[in-house]
Every structure is written in C-alpha cells, then in structure tokens.
Coordinates of N, CA, C and O in Angstrom, one line a residue:
M23 N 61.8 -90.7 205.6 CA 62.4 -89.5 205.1 C 62.7 -89.7 203.6 O 63.2 -90.7 203.2
E24 N 62.2 -88.7 202.9 CA 62.3 -88.9 201.4 C 63.2 -87.9 200.8 O 64.1 -87.3 201.4
K25 N 62.9 -87.6 199.5 CA 63.8 -86.8 198.7 C 64.3 -85.5 199.3 O 63.5 -84.7 199.9
L26 N 65.6 -85.3 199.3 CA 66.2 -84.1 199.8 C 66.4 -83.2 198.6 O 66.8 -83.7 197.5
Q27 N 66.3 -81.9 198.7 CA 66.5 -81.0 197.6 C 67.9 -80.5 197.5 O 68.3 -80.1 196.4
K28 N 68.7 -80.5 198.6 CA 70.0 -80.0 198.5 C 71.0 -80.9 199.1 O 70.8 -81.5 200.2
I29 N 72.2 -80.9 198.6 CA 73.3 -81.6 199.1 C 73.6 -81.2 200.5 O 74.0 -82.0 201.4
N30 N 73.4 -79.9 200.8 CA 73.7 -79.4 202.2 C 72.8 -80.0 203.2 O 73.2 -80.0 204.4
E31 N 71.7 -80.6 202.9 CA 70.8 -81.3 203.8 C 71.3 -82.8 203.8 O 71.1 -83.4 204.9
L32 N 71.7 -83.3 202.7 CA 72.1 -84.7 202.6 C 73.4 -85.0 203.4 O 73.5 -86.1 204.0
I33 N 74.4 -84.1 203.3 CA 75.7 -84.4 203.9 C 75.6 -84.7 205.4 O 76.1 -85.8 205.8
P34 N 74.9 -83.9 206.2 CA 74.9 -84.3 207.6 C 74.1 -85.5 207.9 O 74.4 -86.3 208.8
R35 N 73.1 -85.8 207.1 CA 72.4 -87.1 207.2 C 73.2 -88.3 206.9 O 73.1 -89.3 207.5
L36 N 74.1 -88.1 205.9 CA 75.0 -89.2 205.5 C 76.0 -89.4 206.7 O 76.3 -90.6 207.1
E37 N 76.5 -88.4 207.2 CA 77.4 -88.5 208.4 C 76.8 -89.2 209.6 O 77.4 -90.1 210.2
K38 N 75.5 -88.9 209.9 CA 74.8 -89.6 210.9 C 74.6 -91.1 210.6 O 74.8 -91.9 211.5
L39 N 74.3 -91.3 209.3 CA 74.1 -92.7 208.9 C 75.4 -93.5 209.1 O 75.4 -94.6 209.5
F40 N 76.6 -92.9 208.7 CA 77.9 -93.6 208.8 C 78.1 -93.9 210.3 O 78.6 -95.0 210.6
E41 N 77.9 -92.9 211.1 CA 78.1 -93.1 212.6 C 77.2 -94.2 213.1 O 77.7 -95.0 213.9
K42 N 76.0 -94.2 212.7 CA 75.0 -95.2 213.2 C 75.4 -96.6 212.8 O 75.3 -97.6 213.6
E43 N 76.0 -96.7 211.6 CA 76.5 -98.0 211.1 C 77.9 -98.4 211.5 O 78.5 -99.3 211.0
D44 N 78.5 -97.6 212.4 CA 79.9 -97.7 212.8 C 80.9 -97.8 211.7 O 81.8 -98.6 211.7
L45 N 80.7 -96.9 210.7 CA 81.6 -96.7 209.6 C 82.5 -95.5 209.8 O 82.0 -94.5 210.2
F46 N 83.7 -95.7 209.6 CA 84.7 -94.6 209.6 C 84.5 -93.8 208.3 O 84.3 -94.4 207.3
Y47 N 84.7 -92.5 208.4 CA 84.6 -91.7 207.1 C 85.4 -90.5 207.2 O 85.8 -90.0 208.2
S48 N 85.7 -90.0 206.0 CA 86.3 -88.7 205.8 C 85.6 -88.0 204.7 O 85.1 -88.7 203.8
R49 N 85.5 -86.7 204.7 CA 84.9 -85.9 203.6 C 85.9 -85.1 202.9 O 86.7 -84.4 203.5
E50 N 86.0 -85.3 201.6 CA 87.0 -84.7 200.8 C 86.4 -83.9 199.6 O 85.2 -84.0 199.4
L51 N 87.2 -83.2 198.9 CA 86.9 -82.6 197.6 C 85.6 -81.8 197.6 O 84.7 -82.0 196.8
N52 N 85.5 -80.9 198.5 CA 84.3 -80.0 198.6 C 84.4 -79.0 197.5 O 85.4 -78.2 197.4
K53 N 83.4 -78.9 196.6 CA 83.3 -77.9 195.6 C 82.1 -77.1 195.9 O 81.0 -77.6 196.1
V54 N 82.3 -75.8 196.0 CA 81.2 -74.9 196.4 C 80.9 -73.9 195.3 O 81.8 -73.6 194.5
D55 N 79.7 -73.4 195.3 CA 79.3 -72.4 194.3 C 79.6 -71.0 194.9 O 80.2 -70.8 196.0
E56 N 79.3 -69.9 194.1 CA 79.6 -68.6 194.5 C 78.9 -68.1 195.8 O 79.4 -67.2 196.4
T57 N 77.9 -68.8 196.2 CA 77.2 -68.5 197.5 C 77.6 -69.3 198.6 O 77.1 -69.2 199.7
G58 N 78.6 -70.2 198.4 CA 79.1 -71.0 199.5 C 78.4 -72.3 199.7 O 78.7 -73.1 200.6
N59 N 77.4 -72.6 198.8 CA 76.7 -73.9 198.9 C 77.6 -75.0 198.3 O 78.1 -74.9 197.2
V60 N 77.6 -76.2 199.0 CA 78.4 -77.3 198.5 C 77.6 -77.8 197.2 O 76.4 -78.0 197.2
K61 N 78.4 -78.1 196.1 CA 77.8 -78.6 194.9 C 78.2 -80.0 194.7 O 77.6 -80.8 194.0
Y62 N 79.4 -80.4 195.3 CA 79.9 -81.8 195.2 C 80.9 -82.0 196.3 O 81.6 -81.1 196.7
C63 N 80.8 -83.2 196.8 CA 81.9 -83.6 197.8 C 82.1 -85.1 197.7 O 81.3 -85.8 197.0
E64 N 83.1 -85.6 198.3 CA 83.4 -87.0 198.2 C 83.6 -87.5 199.7 O 84.3 -86.9 200.4
F65 N 83.0 -88.7 200.0 CA 83.3 -89.3 201.2 C 84.1 -90.6 201.0 O 83.8 -91.3 200.0
C66 N 85.0 -90.9 201.8 CA 85.6 -92.3 201.9 C 85.1 -92.9 203.1 O 85.1 -92.3 204.2
I67 N 84.6 -94.2 203.0 CA 84.1 -94.9 204.2 C 84.8 -96.2 204.3 O 85.2 -96.8 203.3
S68 N 84.8 -96.7 205.5 CA 85.4 -98.0 205.8 C 84.9 -98.6 207.1 O 84.3 -97.8 207.9
D69 N 85.1 -99.9 207.3 CA 84.7 -100.5 208.6 C 85.8 -100.5 209.6 O 85.7 -101.0 210.7
I70 N 87.0 -100.0 209.2 CA 88.1 -99.9 210.1 C 88.6 -98.5 209.9 O 88.3 -97.8 209.0
P71 N 89.4 -98.0 210.9 CA 89.9 -96.6 210.8 C 90.6 -96.4 209.4 O 91.4 -97.3 208.9
L72 N 90.3 -95.3 208.8 CA 90.8 -95.0 207.4 C 92.3 -95.1 207.3 O 92.8 -95.6 206.2
E73 N 93.0 -94.7 208.3 CA 94.5 -94.6 208.2 C 95.1 -96.0 208.3 O 96.3 -96.2 208.0
E74 N 94.3 -97.0 208.6 CA 94.8 -98.4 208.8 C 94.9 -99.2 207.5 O 95.8 -100.0 207.3
S75 N 94.0 -98.8 206.5 CA 94.1 -99.6 205.2 C 93.3 -98.8 204.2 O 92.1 -98.6 204.3
Y76 N 94.0 -98.5 203.1 CA 93.4 -98.0 201.9 C 92.6 -99.0 201.2 O 91.7 -98.7 200.4
E77 N 92.9 -100.3 201.4 CA 92.2 -101.4 200.7 C 90.8 -101.6 201.2 O 90.0 -102.3 200.6
R78 N 90.5 -101.1 202.4 CA 89.1 -101.4 203.0 C 88.3 -100.1 202.9 O 87.4 -99.9 203.7
Q79 N 88.5 -99.3 201.9 CA 87.7 -98.1 201.7 C 86.9 -98.1 200.4 O 87.4 -98.7 199.4
I80 N 85.8 -97.5 200.5 CA 85.1 -97.2 199.2 C 84.8 -95.7 199.3 O 84.7 -95.1 200.3
C81 N 84.7 -95.1 198.1 CA 84.5 -93.6 198.0 C 83.1 -93.4 197.3 O 82.8 -94.0 196.4
L82 N 82.4 -92.4 197.9 CA 81.1 -92.0 197.4 C 81.2 -90.5 196.9 O 81.6 -89.6 197.7
G83 N 80.9 -90.3 195.7 CA 80.7 -88.9 195.2 C 79.3 -88.5 195.3 O 78.4 -89.2 194.9
V84 N 79.1 -87.3 196.0 CA 77.8 -86.8 196.3 C 77.6 -85.5 195.5 O 78.4 -84.6 195.7
A85 N 76.6 -85.4 194.7 CA 76.4 -84.2 193.9 C 75.0 -83.5 194.1 O 74.1 -84.2 194.5
D86 N 75.0 -82.2 193.9 CA 73.8 -81.5 194.1 C 73.1 -81.4 192.7 O 73.7 -81.5 191.7
E87 N 71.8 -81.1 192.8 CA 71.0 -80.9 191.5 C 71.1 -79.4 191.1 O 71.4 -78.6 192.0
P88 N 70.9 -79.1 190.0 CA 70.7 -79.9 188.8 C 72.0 -79.9 187.9 O 72.6 -78.9 187.7
Y89 N 72.4 -81.1 187.6 CA 73.5 -81.2 186.7 C 73.0 -82.1 185.5 O 72.8 -83.3 185.8
P90 N 72.9 -81.6 184.3 CA 72.4 -82.4 183.2 C 73.1 -83.7 183.0 O 72.5 -84.8 182.7
F91 N 74.4 -83.7 183.2 CA 75.2 -85.0 182.9 C 75.0 -86.0 184.0 O 75.4 -87.1 183.9
K92 N 74.3 -85.6 185.1 CA 74.0 -86.6 186.2 C 72.6 -87.2 186.0 O 72.1 -87.9 186.8
L93 N 71.9 -86.8 185.0 CA 70.5 -87.3 184.7 C 70.7 -88.6 183.8 O 71.5 -88.6 182.9
I94 N 69.9 -89.6 184.1 CA 69.9 -90.8 183.3 C 68.5 -91.4 183.3 O 67.7 -91.2 184.2
N95 N 68.2 -92.0 182.1 CA 66.9 -92.8 182.1 C 67.3 -94.2 181.6 O 68.4 -94.4 181.0
F96 N 66.3 -95.1 181.8 CA 66.6 -96.5 181.4 C 65.4 -96.9 180.5 O 64.3 -97.0 180.9
D97 N 65.8 -97.2 179.3 CA 64.8 -97.6 178.3 C 64.0 -98.9 178.8 O 62.8 -99.0 178.5
W98 N 64.6 -99.8 179.5 CA 64.0 -101.0 180.0 C 63.1 -100.7 181.1 O 62.2 -101.5 181.4
E99 N 63.2 -99.6 181.8 CA 62.4 -99.3 183.0 C 61.2 -98.4 182.6 O 60.1 -98.7 182.7
D100 N 61.6 -97.2 182.2 CA 60.6 -96.2 181.8 C 61.4 -95.1 181.0 O 62.0 -94.2 181.7
P101 N 61.3 -95.1 179.7 CA 62.2 -94.2 178.9 C 61.9 -92.7 179.2 O 62.7 -91.9 178.9
E102 N 60.7 -92.4 179.7 CA 60.3 -91.0 180.0 C 60.7 -90.5 181.3 O 60.8 -89.3 181.6
K103 N 61.1 -91.4 182.2 CA 61.5 -91.1 183.6 C 63.0 -90.8 183.7 O 63.8 -91.6 183.2
E104 N 63.3 -89.7 184.3 CA 64.8 -89.4 184.5 C 65.1 -89.5 186.0 O 64.3 -89.1 186.8
Y105 N 66.2 -90.1 186.2 CA 66.8 -90.2 187.6 C 68.0 -89.3 187.7 O 68.8 -89.2 186.7
F106 N 68.2 -88.7 188.8 CA 69.4 -87.9 189.1 C 70.3 -88.8 190.0 O 69.9 -89.3 191.0
K107 N 71.5 -88.9 189.5 CA 72.5 -89.7 190.2 C 73.1 -88.9 191.3 O 74.1 -88.2 191.1
T108 N 72.5 -89.0 192.5 CA 72.9 -88.2 193.6 C 74.2 -88.7 194.2 O 75.1 -87.9 194.5
I109 N 74.3 -90.0 194.4 CA 75.5 -90.6 195.0 C 76.0 -91.6 193.9 O 75.3 -92.5 193.5
V110 N 77.3 -91.5 193.6 CA 78.0 -92.4 192.7 C 79.1 -93.0 193.5 O 80.0 -92.4 194.1
I111 N 79.1 -94.4 193.4 CA 80.2 -95.1 194.1 C 80.9 -95.9 193.0 O 80.3 -96.7 192.3
N112 N 82.2 -95.8 193.0 CA 83.0 -96.5 192.1 C 84.0 -97.4 192.8 O 84.4 -97.1 194.0
D113 N 84.4 -98.5 192.2 CA 85.5 -99.3 192.7 C 85.3 -99.8 194.1 O 86.0 -99.4 195.0
F114 N 84.3 -100.7 194.2 CA 84.1 -101.3 195.5 C 84.5 -102.8 195.6 O 84.1 -103.5 196.5
K115 N 85.2 -103.2 194.6 CA 85.7 -104.6 194.5 C 86.4 -105.0 195.8 O 87.2 -104.3 196.3
E116 N 86.0 -106.2 196.3 CA 86.5 -106.8 197.5 C 86.0 -106.0 198.7 O 86.5 -106.3 199.8
N117 N 85.2 -105.0 198.6 CA 84.6 -104.3 199.7 C 83.1 -104.2 199.6 O 82.5 -103.3 200.1
E118 N 82.5 -105.3 199.0 CA 81.1 -105.3 198.8 C 80.4 -105.3 200.1 O 79.2 -104.8 200.2
D119 N 81.0 -105.9 201.2 CA 80.3 -105.9 202.5 C 80.1 -104.5 203.0 O 79.1 -104.1 203.6
I120 N 81.1 -103.6 202.8 CA 81.0 -102.2 203.2 C 79.9 -101.5 202.4 O 79.0 -100.8 202.9
L121 N 79.9 -101.8 201.1 CA 78.9 -101.2 200.2 C 77.5 -101.7 200.6 O 76.6 -100.9 200.7
F122 N 77.3 -102.9 200.9 CA 76.1 -103.5 201.3 C 75.6 -102.9 202.6 O 74.4 -102.5 202.7
T123 N 76.5 -102.7 203.6 CA 76.1 -102.1 204.9 C 75.6 -100.7 204.6 O 74.5 -100.2 205.1
F124 N 76.3 -99.9 203.8 CA 75.9 -98.5 203.5 C 74.6 -98.5 202.8 O 73.7 -97.7 203.1
L125 N 74.5 -99.3 201.7 CA 73.3 -99.2 200.9 C 72.0 -99.7 201.7 O 71.0 -99.0 201.5
L126 N 72.1 -100.7 202.5 CA 71.0 -101.1 203.3 C 70.6 -100.0 204.2 O 69.4 -99.6 204.3
A127 N 71.5 -99.4 204.9 CA 71.2 -98.3 205.8 C 70.6 -97.1 205.0 O 69.6 -96.4 205.5
F128 N 71.2 -96.8 203.9 CA 70.7 -95.6 203.1 C 69.3 -95.9 202.6 O 68.4 -95.0 202.7
L129 N 69.0 -97.1 202.1 CA 67.7 -97.3 201.6 C 66.6 -97.5 202.8 O 65.5 -97.2 202.5
E130 N 67.1 -97.8 203.9 CA 66.2 -97.8 205.1 C 65.8 -96.3 205.4 O 64.7 -96.1 205.9
E131 N 66.7 -95.4 205.2 CA 66.4 -94.0 205.4 C 65.6 -93.3 204.3 O 64.8 -92.5 204.5
Y132 N 66.0 -93.7 203.0 CA 65.3 -93.2 201.8 C 64.7 -94.3 201.1 O 65.2 -94.8 200.1
M133 N 63.5 -94.7 201.5 CA 62.9 -96.0 201.1 C 62.5 -96.0 199.6 O 62.3 -97.0 199.0
T134 N 62.3 -94.8 199.0 CA 61.9 -94.8 197.6 C 63.2 -94.7 196.6 O 63.0 -94.7 195.4
A135 N 64.3 -94.6 197.2 CA 65.6 -94.5 196.4 C 65.8 -95.8 195.7 O 65.3 -96.9 196.2
K136 N 66.5 -95.8 194.6 CA 66.9 -97.0 193.9 C 68.4 -97.0 193.8 O 69.0 -96.0 193.6
V137 N 69.0 -98.2 193.8 CA 70.4 -98.4 193.6 C 70.6 -99.1 192.3 O 70.0 -100.1 192.0
W138 N 71.4 -98.5 191.4 CA 71.6 -99.0 190.1 C 73.1 -99.5 190.1 O 74.0 -98.7 190.1
I139 N 73.3 -100.8 190.0 CA 74.6 -101.3 189.9 C 74.8 -102.0 188.6 O 75.8 -101.9 187.9
E140 N 73.9 -102.8 188.2 CA 74.0 -103.6 186.9 C 73.4 -102.8 185.8 O 72.7 -101.8 186.0
D141 N 73.6 -103.2 184.6 CA 73.1 -102.5 183.4 C 71.6 -102.4 183.4 O 71.0 -101.4 183.1
D142 N 70.9 -103.5 183.7 CA 69.5 -103.5 183.6 C 68.8 -103.9 184.9 O 67.8 -104.7 184.9
W143 N 69.2 -103.4 186.0 CA 68.6 -103.8 187.2 C 68.7 -102.7 188.3 O 69.8 -102.1 188.4
F144 N 67.7 -102.5 189.0 CA 67.7 -101.6 190.2 C 67.6 -102.5 191.4 O 66.9 -103.6 191.4
Y145 N 68.2 -102.1 192.5 CA 68.1 -102.8 193.8 C 67.3 -101.8 194.7 O 67.6 -100.7 194.7
T146 N 66.3 -102.4 195.3 CA 65.5 -101.6 196.2 C 65.8 -102.1 197.7 O 66.5 -103.1 197.9
L147 N 65.2 -101.5 198.6 CA 65.3 -101.9 200.0 C 64.9 -103.3 200.2 O 65.7 -104.1 200.8
E148 N 63.8 -103.8 199.6 CA 63.4 -105.1 199.7 C 64.4 -106.1 199.1 O 64.6 -107.2 199.7
D149 N 65.0 -105.8 198.0 CA 66.0 -106.6 197.4 C 67.2 -106.8 198.3 O 67.6 -108.0 198.5
L150 N 67.6 -105.8 198.9 CA 68.8 -105.9 199.8 C 68.4 -106.7 201.1 O 69.2 -107.4 201.6
K151 N 67.2 -106.4 201.6 CA 66.8 -107.2 202.8 C 66.7 -108.7 202.5 O 67.1 -109.5 203.3
N152 N 66.2 -109.0 201.3 CA 66.1 -110.4 200.9 C 67.5 -111.0 200.8 O 67.7 -112.2 201.2
T153 N 68.4 -110.3 200.2 CA 69.8 -110.8 200.1 C 70.4 -111.0 201.5 O 71.0 -112.0 201.7
R154 N 70.2 -110.0 202.4 CA 70.7 -110.2 203.7 C 70.1 -111.4 204.4 O 70.8 -112.1 205.1
D155 N 68.9 -111.6 204.2 CA 68.2 -112.7 204.9 C 68.6 -114.1 204.4 O 68.5 -115.1 205.1
H156 N 69.3 -114.1 203.2 CA 69.7 -115.4 202.7 C 71.1 -115.8 203.2 O 71.7 -116.8 202.8
Y157 N 71.8 -114.9 203.9 CA 73.2 -115.1 204.4 C 73.2 -115.3 205.8 O 72.5 -114.9 206.6

C-alpha cells in the first residue's frame, strides 16, 4: 500500500495499524475544512491504557496536503525533491520503544515512506528491521 492522497483515507488505516500493534490511542484536535474534510488531527498512542500514564504516550500530528509549510527538501539527499511531512511526532523521549513499534508497523504498510529523525539521515523499513534484529 503506497501513497495516500487524503488524510481521510490515512486516519482509518492508522487506527487499524494501532489496533494491530496493540497500541492504545485517542484522536484529538480535528480541524476540518468548509466541506467537512479533516485537514489535521492528532493521535496520542501508548502501549498501556492512556488514562494510566501520560508519561507513556507519544503524540502524532497528521496533516493533509497541500500545506506549503509542511514541504521540506534536504540538500544532502536531493535538493530538487520535496517531501511532505504527513506525520510529525514530537517529544518521544523515554518512549522510543513505542515510537519504534509504530514506525516499524507504519513502514511495513507504506514501504516507500521515509522517517526523518536526525538532521542528515532517513530511516527506511530496512534500517528499522536491521535495528530490531540487533536487539
């Protein structure tokens, strides 16, 4: 399964992915356009029930295209190629295991997607599989 055109297609697929990975989740901050289409939402995910601990949660902001401020290119990779930051995850400190579980499942679903965490590095499905295999 590859590129989705609309957030309205991605949201239910994310929810199925969370369920498949036994992650608890809530969907917050729905922003819709004048036609009722979701343009932005936020998920909080955890490996324990959300109400049990705020410290075991990470939040994912999910945005629809096109938003110019969500486009980015990387001089070190291909200065002509633009990427759209569909999912943005902030503040996962001490919850890297939850992030890893989500990212591995996400990249298995969207094999051509890339995860950008470091300044000059993308993580691919193979990168994450290799990391998992070393532990």
